[in-house]
Structures are given as C-alpha cells and as structure tokens.
Short mmCIF file of C-alpha atoms in Angstrom, two decimals:
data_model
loop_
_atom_site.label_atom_id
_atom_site.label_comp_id
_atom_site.label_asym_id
_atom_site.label_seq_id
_atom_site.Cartn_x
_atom_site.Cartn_y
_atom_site.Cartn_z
CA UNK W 1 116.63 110.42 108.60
CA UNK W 2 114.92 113.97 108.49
CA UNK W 3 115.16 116.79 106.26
CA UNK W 4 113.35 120.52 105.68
CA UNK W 5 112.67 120.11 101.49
CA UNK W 6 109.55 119.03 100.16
CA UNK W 7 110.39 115.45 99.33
CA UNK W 8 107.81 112.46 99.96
CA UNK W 9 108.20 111.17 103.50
CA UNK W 10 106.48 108.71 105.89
CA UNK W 11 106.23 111.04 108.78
CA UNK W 12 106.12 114.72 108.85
CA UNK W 13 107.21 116.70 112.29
CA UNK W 14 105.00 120.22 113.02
CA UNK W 15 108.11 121.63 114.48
CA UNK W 16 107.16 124.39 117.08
CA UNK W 17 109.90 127.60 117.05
CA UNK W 18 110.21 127.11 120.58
CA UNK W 19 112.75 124.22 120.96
CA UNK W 20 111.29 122.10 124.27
CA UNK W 21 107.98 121.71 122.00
CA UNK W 22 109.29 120.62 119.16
CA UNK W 23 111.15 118.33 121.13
CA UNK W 24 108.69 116.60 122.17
CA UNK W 25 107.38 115.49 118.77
CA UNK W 26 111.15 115.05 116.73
CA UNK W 27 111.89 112.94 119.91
CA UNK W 28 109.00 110.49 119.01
CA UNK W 29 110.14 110.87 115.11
CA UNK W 30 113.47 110.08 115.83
CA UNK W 31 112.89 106.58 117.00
CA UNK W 32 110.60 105.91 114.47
CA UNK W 33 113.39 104.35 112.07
CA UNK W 34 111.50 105.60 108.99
CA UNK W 35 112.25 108.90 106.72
CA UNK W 36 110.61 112.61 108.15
CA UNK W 37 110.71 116.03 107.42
CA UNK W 38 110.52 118.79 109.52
CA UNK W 39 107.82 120.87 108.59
CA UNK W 40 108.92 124.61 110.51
CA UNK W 41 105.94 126.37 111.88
CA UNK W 42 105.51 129.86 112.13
CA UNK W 43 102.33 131.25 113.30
CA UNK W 44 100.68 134.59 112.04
CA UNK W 45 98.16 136.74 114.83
CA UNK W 46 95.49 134.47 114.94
CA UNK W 47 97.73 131.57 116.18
CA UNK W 48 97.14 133.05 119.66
CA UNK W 49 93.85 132.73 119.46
CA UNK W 50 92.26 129.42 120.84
CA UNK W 51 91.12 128.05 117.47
CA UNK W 52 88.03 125.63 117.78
CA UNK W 53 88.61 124.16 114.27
CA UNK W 54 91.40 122.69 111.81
CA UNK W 55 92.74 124.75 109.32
CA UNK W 56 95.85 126.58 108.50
CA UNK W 57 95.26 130.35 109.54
CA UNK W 58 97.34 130.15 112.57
CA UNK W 59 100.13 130.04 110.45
CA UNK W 60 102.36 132.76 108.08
CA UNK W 61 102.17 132.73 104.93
CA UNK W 62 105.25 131.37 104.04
CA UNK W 63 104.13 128.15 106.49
CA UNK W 64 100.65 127.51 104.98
CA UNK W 65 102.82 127.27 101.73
CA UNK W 66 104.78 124.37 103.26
CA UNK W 67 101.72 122.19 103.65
CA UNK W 68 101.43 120.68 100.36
CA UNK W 69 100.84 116.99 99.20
CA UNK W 70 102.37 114.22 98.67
CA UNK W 71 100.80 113.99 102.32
CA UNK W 72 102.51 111.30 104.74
CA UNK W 73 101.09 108.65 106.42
CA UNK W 74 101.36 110.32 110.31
CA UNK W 75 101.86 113.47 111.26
CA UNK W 76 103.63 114.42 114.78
CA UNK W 77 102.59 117.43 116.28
CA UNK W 78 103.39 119.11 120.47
CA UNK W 79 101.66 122.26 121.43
CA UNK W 80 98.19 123.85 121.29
CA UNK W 81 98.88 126.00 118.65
CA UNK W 82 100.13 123.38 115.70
CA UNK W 83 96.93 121.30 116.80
CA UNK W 84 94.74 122.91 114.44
CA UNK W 85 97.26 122.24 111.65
CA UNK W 86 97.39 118.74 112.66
CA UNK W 87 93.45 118.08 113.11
CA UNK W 88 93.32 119.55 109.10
CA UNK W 89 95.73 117.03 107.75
CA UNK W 90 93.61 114.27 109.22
CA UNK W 91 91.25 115.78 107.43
CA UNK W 92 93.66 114.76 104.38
CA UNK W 93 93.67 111.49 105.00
CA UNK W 94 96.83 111.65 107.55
CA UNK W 95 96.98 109.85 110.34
CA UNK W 96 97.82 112.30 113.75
CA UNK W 97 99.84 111.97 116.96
CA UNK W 98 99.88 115.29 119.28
CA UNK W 99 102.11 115.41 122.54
CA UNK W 100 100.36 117.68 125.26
CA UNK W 101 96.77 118.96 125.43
CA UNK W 102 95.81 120.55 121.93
CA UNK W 103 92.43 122.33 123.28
CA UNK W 104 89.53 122.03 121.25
CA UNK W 105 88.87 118.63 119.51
CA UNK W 106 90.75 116.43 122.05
CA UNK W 107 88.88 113.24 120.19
CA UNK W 108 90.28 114.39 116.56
CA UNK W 109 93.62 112.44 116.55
CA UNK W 110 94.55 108.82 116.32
CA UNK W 111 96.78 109.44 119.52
CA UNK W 112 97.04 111.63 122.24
CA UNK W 113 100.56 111.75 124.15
CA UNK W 114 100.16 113.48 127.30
CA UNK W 115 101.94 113.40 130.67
CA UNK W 116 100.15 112.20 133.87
CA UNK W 117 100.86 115.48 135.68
CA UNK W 118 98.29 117.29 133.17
CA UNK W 119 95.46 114.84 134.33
CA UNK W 120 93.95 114.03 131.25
CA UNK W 121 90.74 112.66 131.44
CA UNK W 122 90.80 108.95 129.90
CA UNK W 123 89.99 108.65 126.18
CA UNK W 124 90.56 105.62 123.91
CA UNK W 125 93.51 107.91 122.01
CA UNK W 126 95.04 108.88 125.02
CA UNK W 127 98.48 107.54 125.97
CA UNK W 128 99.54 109.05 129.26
CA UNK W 129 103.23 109.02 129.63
CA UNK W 130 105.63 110.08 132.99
CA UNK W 131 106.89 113.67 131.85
CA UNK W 132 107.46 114.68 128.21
CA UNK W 133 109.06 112.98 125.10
CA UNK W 134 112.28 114.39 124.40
CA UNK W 135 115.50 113.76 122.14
CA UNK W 136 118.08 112.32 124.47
CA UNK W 137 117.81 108.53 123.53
CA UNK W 138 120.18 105.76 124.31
CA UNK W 139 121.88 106.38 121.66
CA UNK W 140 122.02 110.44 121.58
CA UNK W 141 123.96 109.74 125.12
CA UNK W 142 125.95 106.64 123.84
CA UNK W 143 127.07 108.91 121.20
CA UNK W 144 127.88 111.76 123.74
CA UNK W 145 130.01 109.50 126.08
CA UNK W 146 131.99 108.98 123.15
CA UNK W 147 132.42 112.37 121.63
CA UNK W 148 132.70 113.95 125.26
CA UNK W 149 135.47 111.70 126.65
CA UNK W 150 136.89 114.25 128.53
CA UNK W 151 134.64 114.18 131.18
CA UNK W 152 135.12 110.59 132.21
CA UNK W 153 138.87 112.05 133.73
CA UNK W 154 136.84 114.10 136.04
CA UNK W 155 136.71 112.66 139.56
CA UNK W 156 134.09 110.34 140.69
CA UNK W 157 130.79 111.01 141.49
CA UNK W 158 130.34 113.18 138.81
CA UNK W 159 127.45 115.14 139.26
CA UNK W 160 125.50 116.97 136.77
CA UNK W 161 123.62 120.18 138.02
CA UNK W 162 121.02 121.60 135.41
CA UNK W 163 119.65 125.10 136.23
CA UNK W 164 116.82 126.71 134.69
CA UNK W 165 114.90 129.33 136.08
CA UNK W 166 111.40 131.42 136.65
CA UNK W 167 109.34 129.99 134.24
CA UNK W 168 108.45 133.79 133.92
CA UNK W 169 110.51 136.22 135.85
CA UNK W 170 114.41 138.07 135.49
CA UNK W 171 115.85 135.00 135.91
CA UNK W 172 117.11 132.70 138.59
CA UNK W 173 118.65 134.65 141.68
CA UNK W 174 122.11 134.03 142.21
CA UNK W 175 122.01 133.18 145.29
CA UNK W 176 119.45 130.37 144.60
CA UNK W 177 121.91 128.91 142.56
CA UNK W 178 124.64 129.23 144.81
CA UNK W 179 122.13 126.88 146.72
CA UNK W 180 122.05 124.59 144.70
CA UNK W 181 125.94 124.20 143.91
CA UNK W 182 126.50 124.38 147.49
CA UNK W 183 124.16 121.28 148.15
CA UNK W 184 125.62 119.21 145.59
CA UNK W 185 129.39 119.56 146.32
CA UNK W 186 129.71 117.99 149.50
CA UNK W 187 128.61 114.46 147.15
CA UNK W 188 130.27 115.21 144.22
CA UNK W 189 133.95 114.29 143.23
CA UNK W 190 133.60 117.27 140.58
CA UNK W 191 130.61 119.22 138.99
CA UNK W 192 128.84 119.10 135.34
CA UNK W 193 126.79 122.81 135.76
CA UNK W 194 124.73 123.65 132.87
CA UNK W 195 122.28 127.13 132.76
CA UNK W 196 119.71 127.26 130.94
CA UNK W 197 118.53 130.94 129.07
CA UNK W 198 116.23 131.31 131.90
CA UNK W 199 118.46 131.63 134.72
CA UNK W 200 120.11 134.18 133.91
CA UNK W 201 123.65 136.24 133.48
CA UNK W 202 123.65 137.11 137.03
CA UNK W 203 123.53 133.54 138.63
CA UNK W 204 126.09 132.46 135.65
CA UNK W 205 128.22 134.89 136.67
CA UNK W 206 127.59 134.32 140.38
CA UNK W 207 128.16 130.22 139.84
CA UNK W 208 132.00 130.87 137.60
CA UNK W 209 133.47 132.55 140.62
CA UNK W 210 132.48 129.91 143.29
CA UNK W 211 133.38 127.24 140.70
CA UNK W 212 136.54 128.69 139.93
CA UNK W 213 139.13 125.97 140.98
CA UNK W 214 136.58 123.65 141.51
CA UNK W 215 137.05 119.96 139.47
CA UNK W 216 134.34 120.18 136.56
CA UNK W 217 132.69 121.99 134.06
CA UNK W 218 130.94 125.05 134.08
CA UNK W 219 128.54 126.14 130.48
CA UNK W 220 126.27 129.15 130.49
CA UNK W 221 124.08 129.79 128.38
CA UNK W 222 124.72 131.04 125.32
CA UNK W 223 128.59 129.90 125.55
CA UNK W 224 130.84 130.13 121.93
CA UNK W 225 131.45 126.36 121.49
CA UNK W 226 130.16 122.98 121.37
CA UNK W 227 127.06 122.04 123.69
CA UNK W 228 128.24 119.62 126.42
CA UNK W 229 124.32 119.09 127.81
CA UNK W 230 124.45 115.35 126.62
CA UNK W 231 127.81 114.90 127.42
CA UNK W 232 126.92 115.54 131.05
CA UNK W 233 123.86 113.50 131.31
CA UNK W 234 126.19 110.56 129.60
CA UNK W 235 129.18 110.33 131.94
CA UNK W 236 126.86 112.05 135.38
CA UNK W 237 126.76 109.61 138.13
CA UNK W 238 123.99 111.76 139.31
CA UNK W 239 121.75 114.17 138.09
CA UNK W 240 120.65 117.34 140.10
CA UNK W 241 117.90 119.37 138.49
CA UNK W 242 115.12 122.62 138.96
CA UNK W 243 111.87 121.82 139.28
CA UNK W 244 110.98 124.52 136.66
CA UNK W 245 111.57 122.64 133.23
CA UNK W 246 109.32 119.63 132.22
CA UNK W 247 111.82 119.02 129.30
CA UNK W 248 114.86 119.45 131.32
CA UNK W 249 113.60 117.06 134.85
CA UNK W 250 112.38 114.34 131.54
CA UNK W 251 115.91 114.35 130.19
CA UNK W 252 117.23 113.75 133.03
CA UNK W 253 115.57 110.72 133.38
CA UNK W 254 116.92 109.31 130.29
CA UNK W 255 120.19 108.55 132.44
CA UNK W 256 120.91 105.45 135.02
CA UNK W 257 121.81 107.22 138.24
CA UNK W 258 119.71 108.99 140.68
CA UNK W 259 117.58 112.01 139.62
CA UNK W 260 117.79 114.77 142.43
CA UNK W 261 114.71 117.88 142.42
CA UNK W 262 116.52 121.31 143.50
CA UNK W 263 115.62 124.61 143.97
CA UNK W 264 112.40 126.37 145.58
CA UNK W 265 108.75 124.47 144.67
CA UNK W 266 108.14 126.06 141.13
CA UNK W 267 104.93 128.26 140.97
CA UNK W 268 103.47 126.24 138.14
CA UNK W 269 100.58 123.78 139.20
CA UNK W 270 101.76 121.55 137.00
CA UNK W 271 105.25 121.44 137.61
CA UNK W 272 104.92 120.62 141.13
CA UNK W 273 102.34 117.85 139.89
CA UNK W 274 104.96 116.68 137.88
CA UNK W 275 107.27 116.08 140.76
CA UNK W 276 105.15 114.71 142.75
CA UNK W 277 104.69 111.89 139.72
CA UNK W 278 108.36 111.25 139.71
CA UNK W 279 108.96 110.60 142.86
CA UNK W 280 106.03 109.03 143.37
CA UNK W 281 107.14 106.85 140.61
CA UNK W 282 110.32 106.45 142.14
CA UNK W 283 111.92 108.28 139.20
CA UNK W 284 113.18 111.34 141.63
CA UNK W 285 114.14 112.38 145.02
CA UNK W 286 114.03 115.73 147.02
CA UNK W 287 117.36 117.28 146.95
CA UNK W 288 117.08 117.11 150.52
CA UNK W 289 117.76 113.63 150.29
CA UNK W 290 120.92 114.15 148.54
CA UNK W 291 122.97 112.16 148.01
CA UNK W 292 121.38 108.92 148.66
CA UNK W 293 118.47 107.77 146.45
CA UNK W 294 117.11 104.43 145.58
CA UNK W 295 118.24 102.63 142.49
CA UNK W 296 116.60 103.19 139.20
CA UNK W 297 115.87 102.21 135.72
CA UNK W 298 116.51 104.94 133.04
CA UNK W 299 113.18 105.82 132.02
CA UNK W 300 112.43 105.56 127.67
CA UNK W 301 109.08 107.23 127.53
CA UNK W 302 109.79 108.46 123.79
CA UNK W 303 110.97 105.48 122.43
CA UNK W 304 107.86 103.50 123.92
CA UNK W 305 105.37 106.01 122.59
CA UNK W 306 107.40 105.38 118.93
CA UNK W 307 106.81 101.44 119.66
CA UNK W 308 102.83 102.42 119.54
CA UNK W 309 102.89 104.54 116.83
CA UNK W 310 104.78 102.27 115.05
CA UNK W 311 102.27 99.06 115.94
CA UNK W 312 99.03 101.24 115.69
CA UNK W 313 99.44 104.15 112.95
CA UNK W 314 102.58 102.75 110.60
CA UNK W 315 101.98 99.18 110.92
#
C-alpha cells in the first residue's frame, strides 16, 4: 500500500537513505493498513548541522520539492536529521510520529517512539519500546517460510547466525567470526550465516572456507541473487546475533525461538544498554549460554506502536 508519486495519501514515510532508519518508520507504516507514500530524503550541508527549528533546509533541492500539499493526516519520521522536516509539517496541520531521539523540540510531535536503552526522560508523547521498529512482521516471515522452502530440508536445529560488524572500523576480524561459527555448530543441525556490509570481505571469505561442506547456507554481503535474511529468521530454530546492530538484534526478535548475543561487548554505550534490556527482558541470552535459553514470545514492538497510532493519531 505505498508508493513514491505525489498522489493523496493518509500517511507519508520521511524515508532516511540509510536503510536501518528508514526502517524503523516504513515498519510502523506498514502495519498501518491504510495507503502511504514514501517521501525519499536527501539532505543538502546543513542537514549535519543540529537544527534547533522546523523547516526544510536540511534537505536538496530536489527533496524540498517533494514536500508539497495535499498534506496527510500523520507523518512517520526515524532519525535526527528528518526531525526538522517532520516538526514543519505539524506546523501544516499534520499530525507527527518520530522513532528515536530527534534533538531539539522533543515536545513538538504527537508521538515519540523511542527504545528503553536510549533512556528517554518521560514525556506524555513518549512511547518507549524494547529495541527499534523494523519491517519483519508476521507476515513478512510467513511469507518467507513460504517462498524460502528450501531451508526447511536443512537439518534440525537450524540456526541462524547474523554478523555485522564495528559499528565504525575495517570490518569484523575474521577470526571473530570464526568465533562465532565455531560456538554455534556444536547446537546446530546446519547453519543460516548472513554478513552484513560491515563485517567485511575478509571474515566472508574467512567463514566460506570453514563452511565449506558444512549443512546450510552461507550469504555475504553483497551476493548476486535473491536475499534469504527473512527466509532465515522464518525457518531458524534459533537465532545467533552481534551485539553491534540495533536493527539486526530487533529483527531477530520478531522470531519464536531463542535469541543468542555473540561476539565481543560492542563499544557503543547504547548497544550494550540495549542488551542488557533484552535479556533483562528475557528477550536474549549470552552466547555463552548457548544453546539453552528460556522460552519466549516473539516480540511485535512495530505492530503495537501502529495499534497507537492508529487509536490516537488516525482514529
């Protein structure tokens, strides 16, 4: 129900170029069950400034030209730099939802969807959520355990490994991966290993010769082809993941089995306070635990937030 043209729509998205923002807002939009268009952002300079105020001259030319009436009813936006945007069409009339911590003029939208592991301070817009909204709904993975039937031949446990990487670095040694594989095998009937463009050629190359012969499927980044990342949260058994991405340790959560944290402690305050949340929530384990884990519920933070926009802002 989305589209990019300039037609009349309930809901517009503020979609971020960087693909774990937008995310965060099209996963809310997609569970809305009402028309939206994606409204690309590109940013000029001054979008990497902290703006104070709404207005438009974050973004290019060509962007600022997008944002034209007929104006929807709500607005979605994720990341500091499309808050601006966002706090000026409420200035239009439209009513605002904006996943993570904008900056300046915290108070200046209807609702403010933000994970626990950020802190936020409590505000009568605030909804604080466990991790991030993202797009892998029930049905995104009941659509994926269909189309990727393949994996379902693969012996039991299946167990999906998801690698990122330095959230700013040269990528993920390969022998930190190696790690990680290693770990997970000795619980795993066969392997679902996914890298992300963050860890790097070297540890992809590093994880196809130890995985060569072993039952599974190994895709690196970047791979000609079809994406199997739902595909291997659908049919996983259990999930092992690096601490390093919000969006990638949220997704995982979307599944039924047992959510395992790999790799080193990341760097990132708020990655590690992230963590801490989800297993403090009972949402995720230490690797070292691996495999055994407490049962769990798959956790729907995007499609409750969309319940609450849908009851407060689209009534």
């Amino acid at each position: 129900m989305s589209s990019t043209g300039g037609d009349s729509a309930a809901v517009w998205v503020l979609a971020d170029p960087r693909a774990g923002t937008a995310a965060q807002a099209l996963g809310i939009a997609e569970r809305l069950r009402v028309p939206f268009r994606i409204v690309p952002m590109e940013w000029g300079p001054l979008a990497a400034l902290p703006l104070p105020w709404p207005g438009l001259i974050g973004l290019s030319a060509q962007a600022r030209a997008a944002i034209v009436p007929p104006w929807p009813r709500v607005v979605i936006s994720a990341g500091r730099r499309s808050a601006p945007v966002s706090r000026w069409l409420r200035r239009q009339g439209v009513r605002t939802v904006h996943c993570m911590r904008p900056g300046a003029g915290a108070e200046d939208f209807d609702l403010l969807v933000i994970g626990r592991h950020d802190a936020p301070e409590a505000a009568a817009n605030l909804l604080p959520i466990l991790g991030a909204t993202h797009r892998v709904s029930p049905a995104v993975l009941a659509a994926a355990r269909d189309e990727w039937t393949s994996l379902a031949a693969l012996p039991g446990p299946r167990v999906a490994v998801l690698l990122g990487g330095p959230v700013r670095g040269e990528g993920m040694e390969p022998s930190a991966a190696l790690d990680i594989v290693e770990r997970a095998l000795p619980g795993a009937g066969s392997l679902l290993v996914t890298t992300s463009r963050r860890t790097g050629e070297a540890a992809g190359a590093a994880l196809a010769a130890r995985l060569s012969g072993v039952p599974g499927v190994l895709h690196r980044w970047g791979a000609a082809g079809p994406n199997p990342y739902a595909g291997f949260l659908a049919h996983a058994d259990r999930v092992v993941v690096t601490g390093d991405s919000v969006s990638m340790l949220s997704e995982a959560l979307a599944t039924a089995g047992p959510v395992f944290v790999a790799g080193p402690p990341p760097g990132a305050p708020r990655h590690r306070a992230l963590i801490a949340a989800l297993e403090a929530a009972g949402q995720a384990v230490p690797m070292a635990r691996y495999p055994e884990a407490p049962p769990r519920a798959p956790l729907d933070e995007s499609g409750q937030v969309a319940e609450v926009v849908r009851a407060r802002l689209l009534g």
